[in-house]
Short mmCIF file of C-alpha atoms in Angstrom, two decimals:
data_model
loop_
_atom_site.label_atom_id
_atom_site.label_comp_id
_atom_site.label_asym_id
_atom_site.label_seq_id
_atom_site.Cartn_x
_atom_site.Cartn_y
_atom_site.Cartn_z
CA UNK A 285 125.75 97.57 101.91
CA UNK A 286 128.66 95.22 102.17
CA UNK A 287 128.62 92.70 99.35
CA UNK A 288 128.96 89.09 100.39
CA UNK A 289 132.17 87.38 99.41
CA UNK A 290 130.77 83.89 99.86
CA UNK A 291 130.59 81.68 96.76
CA UNK A 292 129.49 78.09 96.71
CA UNK A 293 131.17 77.17 93.42
CA UNK A 294 134.51 75.57 94.17
CA UNK A 295 135.71 74.71 90.67
CA UNK A 296 135.29 76.39 87.31
CA UNK A 297 133.15 73.71 85.68
CA UNK A 298 130.77 73.31 88.62
CA UNK A 299 127.18 74.48 88.47
CA UNK A 300 126.05 76.47 91.52
CA UNK A 301 123.44 74.90 93.76
CA UNK A 302 122.76 77.90 95.98
CA UNK A 303 123.64 81.54 96.56
CA UNK A 304 123.79 83.96 99.49
CA UNK A 305 121.56 87.04 99.52
CA UNK A 306 122.78 90.35 100.98
CA UNK A 307 122.12 91.32 104.57
CA UNK A 308 119.55 93.95 103.57
CA UNK A 309 118.08 94.39 107.03
CA UNK A 310 121.40 95.43 108.56
CA UNK A 311 121.98 98.00 105.85
CA UNK A 312 118.51 99.41 105.26
CA UNK A 313 117.44 100.71 108.66
CA UNK A 314 114.35 102.70 107.75
CA UNK A 315 111.49 101.70 110.08
CA UNK A 316 108.55 99.84 108.58
CA UNK A 317 104.95 100.76 109.31
CA UNK A 318 101.89 98.62 108.64
CA UNK A 319 98.50 100.08 107.85
CA UNK A 320 95.91 99.56 110.60
CA UNK A 321 93.40 98.35 108.00
CA UNK A 322 95.72 95.57 106.82
CA UNK A 323 93.70 92.51 107.84
CA UNK A 324 90.16 93.42 106.69
CA UNK A 325 91.42 95.02 103.47
CA UNK A 326 93.63 91.99 102.74
CA UNK A 327 90.70 89.62 103.12
CA UNK A 328 88.45 91.75 100.92
CA UNK A 329 91.14 92.20 98.27
CA UNK A 330 91.86 88.47 98.10
CA UNK A 331 88.15 87.79 97.58
CA UNK A 332 88.07 90.44 94.85
CA UNK A 333 91.07 88.95 93.05
CA UNK A 334 89.74 85.40 93.10
CA UNK A 335 86.31 86.53 91.92
CA UNK A 336 87.35 89.02 89.24
CA UNK A 337 90.19 86.88 87.84
CA UNK A 338 88.02 83.72 88.03
CA UNK A 339 90.73 81.87 89.94
CA UNK A 340 90.28 78.26 90.95
CA UNK A 341 92.61 75.97 92.86
CA UNK A 342 95.56 75.77 92.84
CA UNK A 343 95.73 79.31 91.40
CA UNK A 344 93.53 80.85 94.08
CA UNK A 345 95.87 79.68 96.84
CA UNK A 346 98.91 80.68 94.79
CA UNK A 347 97.76 84.28 94.45
CA UNK A 348 96.23 84.78 97.88
CA UNK A 349 99.50 83.53 99.40
CA UNK A 350 101.23 86.45 97.70
CA UNK A 351 99.64 88.67 100.35
CA UNK A 352 99.04 91.73 98.18
CA UNK A 353 97.09 93.33 101.03
CA UNK A 354 100.10 93.12 103.33
CA UNK A 355 102.27 94.52 100.55
CA UNK A 356 99.93 97.50 100.11
CA UNK A 357 99.71 98.00 103.88
CA UNK A 358 103.50 98.18 104.18
CA UNK A 359 103.85 100.60 101.26
CA UNK A 360 100.85 102.82 102.05
CA UNK A 361 100.65 102.76 105.86
CA UNK A 362 98.65 105.98 106.20
CA UNK A 363 95.96 105.25 103.58
CA UNK A 364 92.33 105.00 104.64
CA UNK A 365 90.56 101.68 104.10
CA UNK A 366 89.00 102.72 100.78
CA UNK A 367 92.29 103.88 99.27
CA UNK A 368 94.20 100.91 100.67
CA UNK A 369 91.74 98.51 99.04
CA UNK A 370 92.32 100.17 95.66
CA UNK A 371 96.09 99.83 96.14
CA UNK A 372 95.81 96.21 97.25
CA UNK A 373 93.55 95.33 94.33
CA UNK A 374 95.98 96.94 91.91
CA UNK A 375 98.94 95.04 93.35
CA UNK A 376 97.07 91.72 93.29
CA UNK A 377 96.05 92.34 89.68
CA UNK A 378 99.61 93.31 88.74
CA UNK A 379 101.02 90.02 90.06
CA UNK A 380 98.52 88.04 88.03
CA UNK A 381 99.18 90.12 84.93
CA UNK A 382 102.94 89.91 85.39
CA UNK A 383 102.78 86.12 85.50
CA UNK A 384 100.39 86.04 82.56
CA UNK A 385 102.83 88.03 80.43
CA UNK A 386 106.10 86.62 81.81
CA UNK A 387 105.25 82.95 82.22
CA UNK A 388 101.94 81.95 80.66
CA UNK A 389 102.19 83.66 77.26
CA UNK A 390 104.99 84.31 74.78
CA UNK A 391 103.13 86.06 71.94
CA UNK A 392 103.96 89.75 71.65
CA UNK A 393 100.62 90.36 69.92
CA UNK A 394 98.85 89.13 73.04
CA UNK A 395 100.87 91.57 75.14
CA UNK A 396 99.92 94.48 72.87
CA UNK A 397 96.29 93.37 72.92
CA UNK A 398 96.22 93.44 76.72
CA UNK A 399 97.86 96.86 76.67
CA UNK A 400 95.25 98.30 74.28
CA UNK A 401 92.35 96.99 76.37
CA UNK A 402 93.76 98.08 79.71
CA UNK A 403 94.71 101.54 78.49
CA UNK A 404 91.17 102.00 77.14
CA UNK A 405 89.84 100.93 80.54
CA UNK A 406 92.00 103.55 82.25
CA UNK A 407 90.84 106.29 79.89
CA UNK A 408 87.15 105.47 80.39
CA UNK A 409 86.66 102.92 83.19
CA UNK A 410 82.89 103.41 83.25
CA UNK A 411 81.91 103.16 79.61
CA UNK A 412 84.62 101.02 78.03
CA UNK A 413 83.38 97.47 77.47
CA UNK A 414 85.59 94.39 77.18
CA UNK A 415 85.53 90.65 77.82
CA UNK A 416 89.18 90.47 78.92
CA UNK A 417 89.45 89.73 82.62
CA UNK A 418 92.60 91.84 82.90
CA UNK A 419 90.86 94.94 81.55
CA UNK A 420 87.66 94.31 83.51
CA UNK A 421 89.75 94.34 86.66
CA UNK A 422 91.31 97.63 85.55
CA UNK A 423 87.83 99.08 85.20
CA UNK A 424 87.00 97.93 88.72
CA UNK A 425 89.94 99.36 90.65
CA UNK A 426 90.51 102.41 88.47
CA UNK A 427 86.92 103.61 88.58
CA UNK A 428 87.38 103.69 92.36
CA UNK A 429 90.76 105.40 92.00
CA UNK A 430 89.15 108.22 90.01
CA UNK A 431 86.63 108.91 92.76
CA UNK A 432 89.30 110.58 94.91
CA UNK A 433 92.50 110.72 92.83
CA UNK A 434 93.65 114.17 91.75
CA UNK A 435 94.03 115.00 88.03
CA UNK A 436 97.83 115.10 88.20
CA UNK A 437 98.37 111.76 89.88
CA UNK A 438 95.64 110.21 87.68
CA UNK A 439 97.52 111.16 84.53
CA UNK A 440 100.83 110.09 86.05
CA UNK A 441 99.37 106.68 86.88
CA UNK A 442 97.99 106.19 83.36
CA UNK A 443 101.26 107.29 81.74
CA UNK A 444 103.30 105.01 84.00
CA UNK A 445 101.09 102.05 83.16
CA UNK A 446 101.50 102.73 79.45
CA UNK A 447 105.28 102.66 79.95
CA UNK A 448 104.87 99.37 81.79
CA UNK A 449 102.82 97.74 79.00
CA UNK A 450 105.24 98.95 76.32
CA UNK A 451 108.24 97.59 78.22
CA UNK A 452 106.39 94.32 78.94
CA UNK A 453 105.71 93.84 75.23
CA UNK A 454 109.37 94.49 74.49
CA UNK A 455 110.39 91.90 77.08
CA UNK A 456 107.98 89.33 75.60
CA UNK A 457 109.49 90.01 72.17
CA UNK A 458 113.02 89.70 73.55
CA UNK A 459 112.18 86.36 75.13
CA UNK A 460 110.56 85.03 71.96
CA UNK A 461 113.69 85.96 69.98
CA UNK A 462 116.10 84.65 72.62
CA UNK A 463 117.59 88.13 73.05
CA UNK A 464 119.33 89.07 76.30
CA UNK A 465 119.88 92.80 76.94
CA UNK A 466 123.24 94.23 77.88
CA UNK A 467 123.39 95.78 81.36
CA UNK A 468 122.69 99.36 80.25
CA UNK A 469 119.70 98.39 78.09
CA UNK A 470 118.31 96.17 80.80
CA UNK A 471 118.52 98.90 83.44
CA UNK A 472 116.64 101.32 81.18
CA UNK A 473 113.94 98.73 80.46
CA UNK A 474 113.68 97.58 84.08
CA UNK A 475 112.92 101.06 85.40
CA UNK A 476 109.68 101.00 83.40
CA UNK A 477 108.93 97.31 83.87
CA UNK A 478 109.38 97.33 87.66
CA UNK A 479 105.92 98.88 88.05
CA UNK A 480 107.31 101.35 90.58
CA UNK A 481 106.32 104.42 88.59
CA UNK A 482 102.60 103.63 88.79
CA UNK A 483 103.01 102.68 92.45
CA UNK A 484 104.58 106.07 93.13
CA UNK A 485 101.47 107.73 91.68
CA UNK A 486 99.53 105.67 94.20
CA UNK A 487 101.50 107.39 96.98
CA UNK A 488 99.73 110.60 96.00
CA UNK A 489 96.37 108.85 95.68
CA UNK A 490 96.70 107.03 99.01
CA UNK A 491 97.67 110.20 100.86
CA UNK A 492 95.16 112.46 99.07
CA UNK A 493 97.76 114.80 97.62
CA UNK A 494 98.33 115.94 94.04
CA UNK A 495 101.80 117.32 93.45
CA UNK A 496 102.23 120.32 91.14
CA UNK A 497 103.99 119.74 87.81
CA UNK A 498 106.96 121.87 88.87
CA UNK A 499 107.55 119.48 91.77
CA UNK A 500 107.14 116.28 89.80
CA UNK A 501 109.49 117.47 87.06
CA UNK A 502 112.18 118.73 89.46
CA UNK A 503 115.51 116.87 89.07
CA UNK A 504 115.77 116.14 92.82
CA UNK A 505 112.31 114.55 92.97
CA UNK A 506 113.09 112.55 89.84
CA UNK A 507 116.40 111.42 91.36
CA UNK A 508 114.62 110.30 94.55
CA UNK A 509 112.14 108.30 92.49
CA UNK A 510 114.88 106.71 90.40
CA UNK A 511 116.91 105.76 93.49
CA UNK A 512 113.83 104.14 95.04
CA UNK A 513 112.95 102.38 91.80
CA UNK A 514 116.49 101.04 91.47
CA UNK A 515 116.62 99.72 95.03
CA UNK A 516 113.28 97.96 94.61
CA UNK A 517 114.25 96.58 91.20
CA UNK A 518 117.72 95.28 92.05
CA UNK A 519 116.72 93.78 95.39
CA UNK A 520 113.72 92.17 93.71
CA UNK A 521 115.93 90.74 90.99
CA UNK A 522 117.96 89.02 93.71
CA UNK A 523 114.85 87.67 95.45
CA UNK A 524 113.14 86.55 92.24
CA UNK A 525 116.19 85.10 90.51
CA UNK A 526 115.61 81.55 91.72
CA UNK A 527 112.01 81.42 90.52
CA UNK A 528 112.88 83.05 87.21
CA UNK A 529 115.89 80.88 86.43
CA UNK A 530 113.72 77.82 86.98
CA UNK A 531 111.44 79.17 84.22
CA UNK A 532 114.46 79.89 81.97
CA UNK A 533 113.80 83.65 82.23
CA UNK A 534 116.71 86.01 81.60
CA UNK A 535 114.78 89.18 82.50
CA UNK A 536 116.73 89.67 85.69
CA UNK A 537 119.81 91.77 86.45
CA UNK A 538 121.56 88.77 88.00
CA UNK A 539 121.13 86.78 84.77
CA UNK A 540 122.06 89.80 82.62
CA UNK A 541 125.27 90.36 84.59
CA UNK A 542 126.20 86.72 84.23
CA UNK A 543 125.64 86.81 80.46
CA UNK A 544 126.96 90.31 79.71
CA UNK A 545 129.81 90.59 82.21
CA UNK A 546 130.78 86.94 82.51
CA UNK A 547 130.20 86.88 86.27
CA UNK A 548 129.41 83.73 88.23
CA UNK A 549 126.13 83.61 90.12
CA UNK A 550 127.38 84.80 93.50
CA UNK A 551 129.45 87.59 91.98
CA UNK A 552 126.43 88.79 90.05
CA UNK A 553 124.30 88.78 93.23
CA UNK A 554 127.04 90.70 95.05
CA UNK A 555 127.16 93.24 92.21
CA UNK A 556 123.40 93.77 92.57
CA UNK A 557 123.92 94.28 96.30
CA UNK A 558 126.42 97.04 95.65
CA UNK A 559 123.95 98.74 93.31
CA UNK A 560 121.33 98.58 96.06
CA UNK A 561 123.75 100.26 98.44
CA UNK A 562 124.47 102.98 95.91
CA UNK A 563 120.72 103.52 95.46
CA UNK A 564 120.24 104.07 99.19
CA UNK A 565 123.05 106.61 99.23
CA UNK A 566 121.56 108.44 96.25
CA UNK A 567 118.21 108.58 98.04
CA UNK A 568 119.72 110.17 101.14
CA UNK A 569 121.92 112.57 99.17
CA UNK A 570 118.96 113.89 97.21
CA UNK A 571 116.65 114.07 100.21
CA UNK A 572 119.25 116.33 101.84
CA UNK A 573 119.03 118.87 99.00
CA UNK A 574 115.26 119.07 98.55
CA UNK A 575 114.31 122.62 97.52
CA UNK A 576 111.41 124.61 98.97
CA UNK A 577 108.19 125.30 97.14
CA UNK A 578 106.41 127.08 99.99
CA UNK A 579 104.82 125.79 103.16
CA UNK A 580 101.77 124.01 101.74
CA UNK A 581 103.57 122.34 98.85
CA UNK A 582 106.46 121.40 101.12
CA UNK A 583 104.03 119.47 103.34
CA UNK A 584 102.82 117.46 100.35
CA UNK A 585 106.40 116.88 99.20
CA UNK A 586 107.37 115.61 102.67
CA UNK A 587 104.48 113.14 102.55
CA UNK A 588 105.53 111.99 99.08
CA UNK A 589 109.19 111.52 100.00
CA UNK A 590 108.15 109.57 103.09
CA UNK A 591 106.03 107.48 100.74
CA UNK A 592 109.10 106.76 98.63
CA UNK A 593 110.94 105.66 101.77
CA UNK A 594 108.02 103.36 102.57
CA UNK A 595 108.49 101.91 99.10
CA UNK A 596 112.06 100.98 100.05
CA UNK A 597 111.12 99.21 103.28
CA UNK A 598 107.71 97.84 102.28
CA UNK A 599 108.77 95.52 99.44
CA UNK A 600 111.82 94.44 101.43
CA UNK A 601 109.71 93.29 104.38
CA UNK A 602 106.98 91.82 102.19
CA UNK A 603 109.47 89.70 100.22
CA UNK A 604 109.96 87.52 103.31
CA UNK A 605 106.25 87.40 104.21
CA UNK A 606 104.92 86.37 100.81
CA UNK A 607 105.37 82.87 99.41
CA UNK A 608 106.18 84.30 95.97
CA UNK A 609 109.97 84.04 96.11
CA UNK A 610 110.93 81.61 98.86
CA UNK A 611 107.75 79.59 99.41
CA UNK A 612 107.19 78.23 102.91
CA UNK A 613 110.90 78.69 103.70
CA UNK A 614 110.84 82.51 103.55
CA UNK A 615 111.53 82.90 107.28
CA UNK A 616 114.48 80.50 107.02
CA UNK A 617 115.92 82.34 104.02
CA UNK A 618 115.53 85.64 105.88
CA UNK A 619 117.48 84.21 108.82
CA UNK A 620 120.17 82.23 106.99
CA UNK A 621 120.26 84.22 103.72
CA UNK A 622 120.89 81.05 101.71
CA UNK A 623 118.80 80.30 98.62
CA UNK A 624 118.91 76.78 97.18
CA UNK A 625 118.42 76.76 93.43
CA UNK A 626 115.30 75.15 92.05
CA UNK A 627 115.64 72.70 89.16
CA UNK A 628 114.86 74.18 85.76
CA UNK A 629 111.45 73.29 84.39
CA UNK A 630 111.25 71.39 81.09
CA UNK A 631 111.05 73.72 78.10
#
């Protein structure tokens, strides 16, 4: 992925007003598929989110415009309608929870409280009782997950979500203390906070497979997952930078590079682009050396690796369909690749 050399800052004391995003679509040529159940599942999932999260305007429009159903359909194109609805509900819930932790609250005790409730809901989605909307929603989608999810992917999903809540609490604490991670610490934290690990467990769920432990723990499979996670994370940090800087958030690789490495905005974006390119190469290099576990397991592994590829293309396509990052101008940003910085909100 060729990094862009363009920079809009012409003198050292100038503040940037825009930046250029990488030409992802010329460099990531994997084909995208869209689940045939996209439209009806999207409608049903949006209704579920608004009802279960008790959303009213303008929040209901804000979250339905995220198009979680489209996101799920791009990432899980072969799922049946039941499984796709679970995935879409989870993604819609995760956006609401992410904003709740990242933007709406700053108390680390609140973050730990949400974690305790949600983890209890995962462990016993039928009998656990709570008044927290976030955990009630966990009970709803995860009780359906457990109807068809295999024991291995069920445990992997729960473990990945625990990692997410722990990293989210750490990020809330960092923000409250005004702490900005160095690049290495941020990368380690981001791999848990991206949410990709739980979404990878959903690949198994959506495709009705349950990988053996010896497959999941194999270094090549782990390297494929990490490469996918990194591509999703670093490209998302580019797409979300504008929104996050307007909220004074520094949980973003672009912001971390600027603070830790002394880069200007465009140079930091270009650095992220190079990391995305490296991630794609790592994915292909590891796919080329996949070992064999026998015919039946190999079939499941092929489905899973294809699912990881879908998780490279799906979020990329969705980022220019949703209003989350570029609002109503997403199609213009996709074409021109220019992002105009939003003004910072009052503290």
